[in-house]
Backbone as numpy.savetxt, mean C-alpha at the origin, in Angstrom:
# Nx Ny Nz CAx CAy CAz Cx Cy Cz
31.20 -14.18 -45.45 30.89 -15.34 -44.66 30.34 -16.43 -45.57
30.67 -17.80 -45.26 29.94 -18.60 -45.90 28.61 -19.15 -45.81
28.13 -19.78 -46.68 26.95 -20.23 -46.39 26.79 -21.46 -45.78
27.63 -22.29 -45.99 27.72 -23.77 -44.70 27.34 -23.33 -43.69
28.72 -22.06 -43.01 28.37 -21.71 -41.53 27.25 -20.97 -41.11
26.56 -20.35 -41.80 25.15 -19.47 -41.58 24.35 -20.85 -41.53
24.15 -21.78 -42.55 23.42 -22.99 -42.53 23.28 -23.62 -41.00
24.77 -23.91 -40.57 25.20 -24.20 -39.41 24.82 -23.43 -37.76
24.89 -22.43 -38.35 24.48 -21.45 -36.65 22.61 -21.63 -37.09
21.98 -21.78 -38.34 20.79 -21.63 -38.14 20.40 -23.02 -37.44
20.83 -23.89 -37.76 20.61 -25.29 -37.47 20.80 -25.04 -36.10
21.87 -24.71 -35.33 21.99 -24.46 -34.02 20.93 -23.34 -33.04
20.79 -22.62 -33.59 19.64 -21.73 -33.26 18.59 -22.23 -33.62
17.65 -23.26 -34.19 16.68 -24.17 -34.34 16.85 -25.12 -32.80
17.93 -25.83 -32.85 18.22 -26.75 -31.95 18.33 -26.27 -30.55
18.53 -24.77 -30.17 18.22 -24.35 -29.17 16.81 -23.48 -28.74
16.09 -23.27 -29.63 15.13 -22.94 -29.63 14.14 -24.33 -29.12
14.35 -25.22 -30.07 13.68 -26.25 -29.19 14.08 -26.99 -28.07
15.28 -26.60 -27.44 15.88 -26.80 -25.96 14.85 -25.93 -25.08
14.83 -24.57 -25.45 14.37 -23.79 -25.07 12.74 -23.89 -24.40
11.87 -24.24 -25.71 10.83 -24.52 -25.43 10.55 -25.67 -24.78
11.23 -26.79 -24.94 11.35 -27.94 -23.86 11.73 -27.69 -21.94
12.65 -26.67 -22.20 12.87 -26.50 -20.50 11.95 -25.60 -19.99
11.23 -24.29 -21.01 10.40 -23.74 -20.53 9.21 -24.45 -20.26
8.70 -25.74 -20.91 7.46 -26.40 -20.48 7.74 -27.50 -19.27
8.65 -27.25 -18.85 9.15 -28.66 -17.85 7.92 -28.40 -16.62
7.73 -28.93 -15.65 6.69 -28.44 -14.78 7.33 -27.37 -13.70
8.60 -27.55 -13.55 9.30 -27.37 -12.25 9.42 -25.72 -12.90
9.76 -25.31 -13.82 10.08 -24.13 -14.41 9.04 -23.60 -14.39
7.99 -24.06 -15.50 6.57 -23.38 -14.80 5.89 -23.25 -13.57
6.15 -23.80 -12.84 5.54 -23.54 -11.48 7.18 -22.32 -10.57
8.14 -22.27 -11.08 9.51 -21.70 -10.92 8.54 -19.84 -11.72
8.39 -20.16 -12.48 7.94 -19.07 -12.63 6.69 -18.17 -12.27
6.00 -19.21 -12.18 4.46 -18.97 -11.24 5.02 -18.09 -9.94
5.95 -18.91 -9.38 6.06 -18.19 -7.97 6.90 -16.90 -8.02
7.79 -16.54 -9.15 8.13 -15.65 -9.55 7.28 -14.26 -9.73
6.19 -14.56 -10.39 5.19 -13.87 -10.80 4.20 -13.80 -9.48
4.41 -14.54 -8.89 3.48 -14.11 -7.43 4.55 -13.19 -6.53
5.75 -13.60 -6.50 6.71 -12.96 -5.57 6.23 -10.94 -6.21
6.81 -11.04 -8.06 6.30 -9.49 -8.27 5.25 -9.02 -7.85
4.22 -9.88 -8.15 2.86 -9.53 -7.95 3.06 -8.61 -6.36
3.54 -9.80 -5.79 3.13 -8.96 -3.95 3.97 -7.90 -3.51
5.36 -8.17 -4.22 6.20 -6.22 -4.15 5.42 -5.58 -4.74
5.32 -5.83 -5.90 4.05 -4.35 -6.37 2.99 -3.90 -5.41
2.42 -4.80 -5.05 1.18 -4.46 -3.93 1.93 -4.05 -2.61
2.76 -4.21 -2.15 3.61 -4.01 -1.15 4.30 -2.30 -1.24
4.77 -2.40 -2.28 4.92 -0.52 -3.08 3.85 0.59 -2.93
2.98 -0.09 -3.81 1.92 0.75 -3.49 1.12 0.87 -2.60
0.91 -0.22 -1.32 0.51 -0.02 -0.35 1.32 1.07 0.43
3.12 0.81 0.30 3.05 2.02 1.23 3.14 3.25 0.96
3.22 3.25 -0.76 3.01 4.32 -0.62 1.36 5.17 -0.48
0.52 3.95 -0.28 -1.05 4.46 0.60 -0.61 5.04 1.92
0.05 4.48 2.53 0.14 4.41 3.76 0.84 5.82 3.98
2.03 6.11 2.74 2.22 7.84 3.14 1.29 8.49 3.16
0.16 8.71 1.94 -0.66 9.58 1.92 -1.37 9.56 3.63
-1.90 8.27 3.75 -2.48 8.34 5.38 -2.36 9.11 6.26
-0.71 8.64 6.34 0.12 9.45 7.27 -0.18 10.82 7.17
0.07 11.30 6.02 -0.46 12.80 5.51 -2.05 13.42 6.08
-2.75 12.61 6.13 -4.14 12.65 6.04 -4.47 12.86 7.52
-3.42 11.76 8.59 -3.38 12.28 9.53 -3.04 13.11 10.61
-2.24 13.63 10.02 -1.13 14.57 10.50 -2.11 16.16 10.06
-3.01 15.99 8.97 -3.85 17.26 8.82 -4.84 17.12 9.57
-5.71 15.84 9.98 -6.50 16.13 10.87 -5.96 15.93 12.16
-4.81 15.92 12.57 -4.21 16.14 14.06 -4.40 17.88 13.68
-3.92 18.06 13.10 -3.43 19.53 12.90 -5.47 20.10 13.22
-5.92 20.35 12.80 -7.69 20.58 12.36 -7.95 20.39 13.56
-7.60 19.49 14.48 -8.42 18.90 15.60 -7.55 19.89 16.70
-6.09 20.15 16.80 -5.75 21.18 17.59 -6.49 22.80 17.00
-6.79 22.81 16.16 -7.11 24.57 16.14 -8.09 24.52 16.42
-9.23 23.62 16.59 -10.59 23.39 16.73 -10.58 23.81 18.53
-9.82 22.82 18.79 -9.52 22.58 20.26 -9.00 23.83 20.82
-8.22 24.35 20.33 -7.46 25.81 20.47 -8.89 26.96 20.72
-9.83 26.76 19.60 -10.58 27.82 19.41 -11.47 27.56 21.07
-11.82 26.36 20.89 -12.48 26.02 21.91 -12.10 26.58 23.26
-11.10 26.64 23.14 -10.65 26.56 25.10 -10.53 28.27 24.96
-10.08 28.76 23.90 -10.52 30.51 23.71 -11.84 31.17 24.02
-12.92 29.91 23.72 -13.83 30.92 23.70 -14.46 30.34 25.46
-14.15 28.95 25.92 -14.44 28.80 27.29 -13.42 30.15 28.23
-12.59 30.34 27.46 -11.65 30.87 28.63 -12.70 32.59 28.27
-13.28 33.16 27.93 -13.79 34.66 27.65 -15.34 33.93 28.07
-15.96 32.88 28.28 -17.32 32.79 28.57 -17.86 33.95 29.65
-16.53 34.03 30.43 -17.32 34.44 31.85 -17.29 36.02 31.67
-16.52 36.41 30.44 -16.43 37.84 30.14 -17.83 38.53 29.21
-18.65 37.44 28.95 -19.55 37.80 27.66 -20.45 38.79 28.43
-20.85 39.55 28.05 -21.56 40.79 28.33 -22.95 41.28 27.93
-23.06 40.40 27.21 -24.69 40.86 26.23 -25.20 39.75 25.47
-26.71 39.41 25.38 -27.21 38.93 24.27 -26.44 37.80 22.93
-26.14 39.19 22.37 -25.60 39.42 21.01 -24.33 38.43 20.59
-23.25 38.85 21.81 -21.92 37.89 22.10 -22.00 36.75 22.66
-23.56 36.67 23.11 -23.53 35.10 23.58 -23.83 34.20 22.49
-25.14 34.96 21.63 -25.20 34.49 20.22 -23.76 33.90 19.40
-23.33 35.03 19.45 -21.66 34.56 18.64 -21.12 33.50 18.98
-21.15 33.46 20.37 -19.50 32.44 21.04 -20.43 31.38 20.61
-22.07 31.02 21.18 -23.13 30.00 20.65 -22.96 29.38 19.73
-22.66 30.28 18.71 -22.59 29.83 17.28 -21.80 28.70 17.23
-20.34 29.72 17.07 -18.65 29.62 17.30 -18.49 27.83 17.69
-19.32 27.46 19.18 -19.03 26.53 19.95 -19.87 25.77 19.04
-21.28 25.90 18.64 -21.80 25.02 18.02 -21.08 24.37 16.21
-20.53 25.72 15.91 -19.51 24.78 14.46 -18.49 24.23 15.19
-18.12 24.63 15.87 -16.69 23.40 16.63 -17.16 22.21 16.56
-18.37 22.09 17.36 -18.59 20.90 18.10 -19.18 19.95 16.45
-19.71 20.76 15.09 -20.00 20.27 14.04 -18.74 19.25 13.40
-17.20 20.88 13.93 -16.41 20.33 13.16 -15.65 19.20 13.62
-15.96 19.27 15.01 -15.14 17.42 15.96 -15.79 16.68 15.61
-16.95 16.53 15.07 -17.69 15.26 14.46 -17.44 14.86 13.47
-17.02 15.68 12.54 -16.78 15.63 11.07 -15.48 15.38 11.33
-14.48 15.58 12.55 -13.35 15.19 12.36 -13.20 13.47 13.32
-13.96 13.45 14.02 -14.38 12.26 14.36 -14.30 11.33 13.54
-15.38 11.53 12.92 -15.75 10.45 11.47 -14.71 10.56 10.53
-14.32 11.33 9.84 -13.10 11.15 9.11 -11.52 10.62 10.00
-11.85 10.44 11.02 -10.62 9.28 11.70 -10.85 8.21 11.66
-12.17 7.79 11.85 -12.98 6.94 12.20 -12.32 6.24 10.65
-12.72 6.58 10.00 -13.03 6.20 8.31 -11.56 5.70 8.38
-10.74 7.02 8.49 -9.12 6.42 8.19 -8.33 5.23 8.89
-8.93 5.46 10.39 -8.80 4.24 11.09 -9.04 2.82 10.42
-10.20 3.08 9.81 -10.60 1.52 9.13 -9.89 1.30 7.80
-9.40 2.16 7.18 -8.43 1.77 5.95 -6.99 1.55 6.30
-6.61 2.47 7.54 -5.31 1.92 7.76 -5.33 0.19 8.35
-6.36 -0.47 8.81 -6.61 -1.67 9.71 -6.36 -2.28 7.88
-7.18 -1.62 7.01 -7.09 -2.59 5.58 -6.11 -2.38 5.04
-4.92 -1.83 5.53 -3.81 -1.12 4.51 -2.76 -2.43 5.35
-2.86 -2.34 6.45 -2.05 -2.96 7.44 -2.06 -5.04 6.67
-3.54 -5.14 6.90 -4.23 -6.32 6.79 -3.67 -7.04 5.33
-3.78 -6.04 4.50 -3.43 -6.59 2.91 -2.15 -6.38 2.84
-0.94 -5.49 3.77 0.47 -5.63 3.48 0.72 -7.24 4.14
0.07 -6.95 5.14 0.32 -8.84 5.89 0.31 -9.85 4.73
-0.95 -9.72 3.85 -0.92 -10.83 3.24 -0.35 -11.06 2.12
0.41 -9.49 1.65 1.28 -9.62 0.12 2.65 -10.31 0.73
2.75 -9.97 2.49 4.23 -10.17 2.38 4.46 -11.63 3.02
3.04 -12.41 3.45 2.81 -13.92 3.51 3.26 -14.34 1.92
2.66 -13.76 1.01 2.55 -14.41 0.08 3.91 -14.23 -0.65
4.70 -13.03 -0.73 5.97 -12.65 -1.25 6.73 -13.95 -0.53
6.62 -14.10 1.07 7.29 -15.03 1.74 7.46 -16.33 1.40
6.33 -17.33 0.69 6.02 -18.27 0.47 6.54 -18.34 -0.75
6.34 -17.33 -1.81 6.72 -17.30 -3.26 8.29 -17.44 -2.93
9.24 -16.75 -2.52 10.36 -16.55 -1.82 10.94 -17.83 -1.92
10.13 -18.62 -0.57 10.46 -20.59 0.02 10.20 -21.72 -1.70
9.22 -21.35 -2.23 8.97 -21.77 -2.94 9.76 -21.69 -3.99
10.19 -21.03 -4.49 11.12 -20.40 -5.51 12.88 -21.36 -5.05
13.02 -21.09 -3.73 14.10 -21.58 -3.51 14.37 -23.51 -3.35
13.13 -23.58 -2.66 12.82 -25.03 -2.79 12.93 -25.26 -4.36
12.30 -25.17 -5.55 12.69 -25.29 -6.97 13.87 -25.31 -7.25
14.56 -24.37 -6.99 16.27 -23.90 -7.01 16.87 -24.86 -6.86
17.15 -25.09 -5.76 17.33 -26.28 -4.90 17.53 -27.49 -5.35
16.06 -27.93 -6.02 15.77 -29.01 -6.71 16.63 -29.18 -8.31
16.65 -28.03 -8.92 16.71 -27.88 -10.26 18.28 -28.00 -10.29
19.42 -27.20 -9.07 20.50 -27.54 -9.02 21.45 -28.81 -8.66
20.14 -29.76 -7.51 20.13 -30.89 -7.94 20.22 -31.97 -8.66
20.07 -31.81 -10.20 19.77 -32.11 -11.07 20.86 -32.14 -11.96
């Protein structure tokens, strides 16, 4: 190859390099990319929100599950109350009914809890996918403009 034409493509690759850096500083491009970078920004948060939102799901589906055997045990030991026979077995079922009633509280509150993160899981997908939305309009409004041009 010669050296004119290497001279030549470098000169040209200079001359587009500073095309380059000229259209990348234009305002419309930078702000073209801003909203770009907000649009990723809010799929990412949008991803990983749901995939919060599986685990949830998960989370609740075990304490549905916890809250029927609880409930199960319960109505077992109302349904034998009238059979108890002594002291001793009243002690037991006593017990029995009193960790139930420990463990509906504890399952109470841990709904309770999940309840309020799914309200924040819900709340912050709203606002990635306001904001994905706008980045979206915005992006296209630029477009728009730039093909204008």
């Amino acid at each position: 190859m010669n050296i004119e034409k290497l001279l030549e493509y470098a000169s040209i690759d200079a001359e587009m390099a500073k095309l380059n850096l000229a259209f990348n500083n234009e305002p419309d491009v930078k702000e073209y990319k801003l909203q770009s970078k907000r649009y990723k920004d809010a799929s990412d948060l949008i991803g990983k929100l749901n995939a919060e939102a599986e685990d949830l799901i998960t989370q609740i589906n075990t304490l549905q599950d916890r809250y029927q055997e609880a409930l199960s045990q319960l109505n077992e030991y109302q349904a034998t109350a009238n059979e108890i026979e002594d002291e001793n077995e009243a002690d037991f079922y006593g017990k029995n009914v009193e960790k139930l009633i420990n463990t509906l509280a504890t399952l109470s509150g841990d709904c309770s809890t999940l309840g309020k993160r799914i309200a924040e899981v819900r709340a912050q997908t709203g606002k990635a996918f306001a904001v994905a939305q706008d980045a979206t309009k915005s992006s296209a409004e630029l477009r728009a403009k730039y093909a204008a041009t």
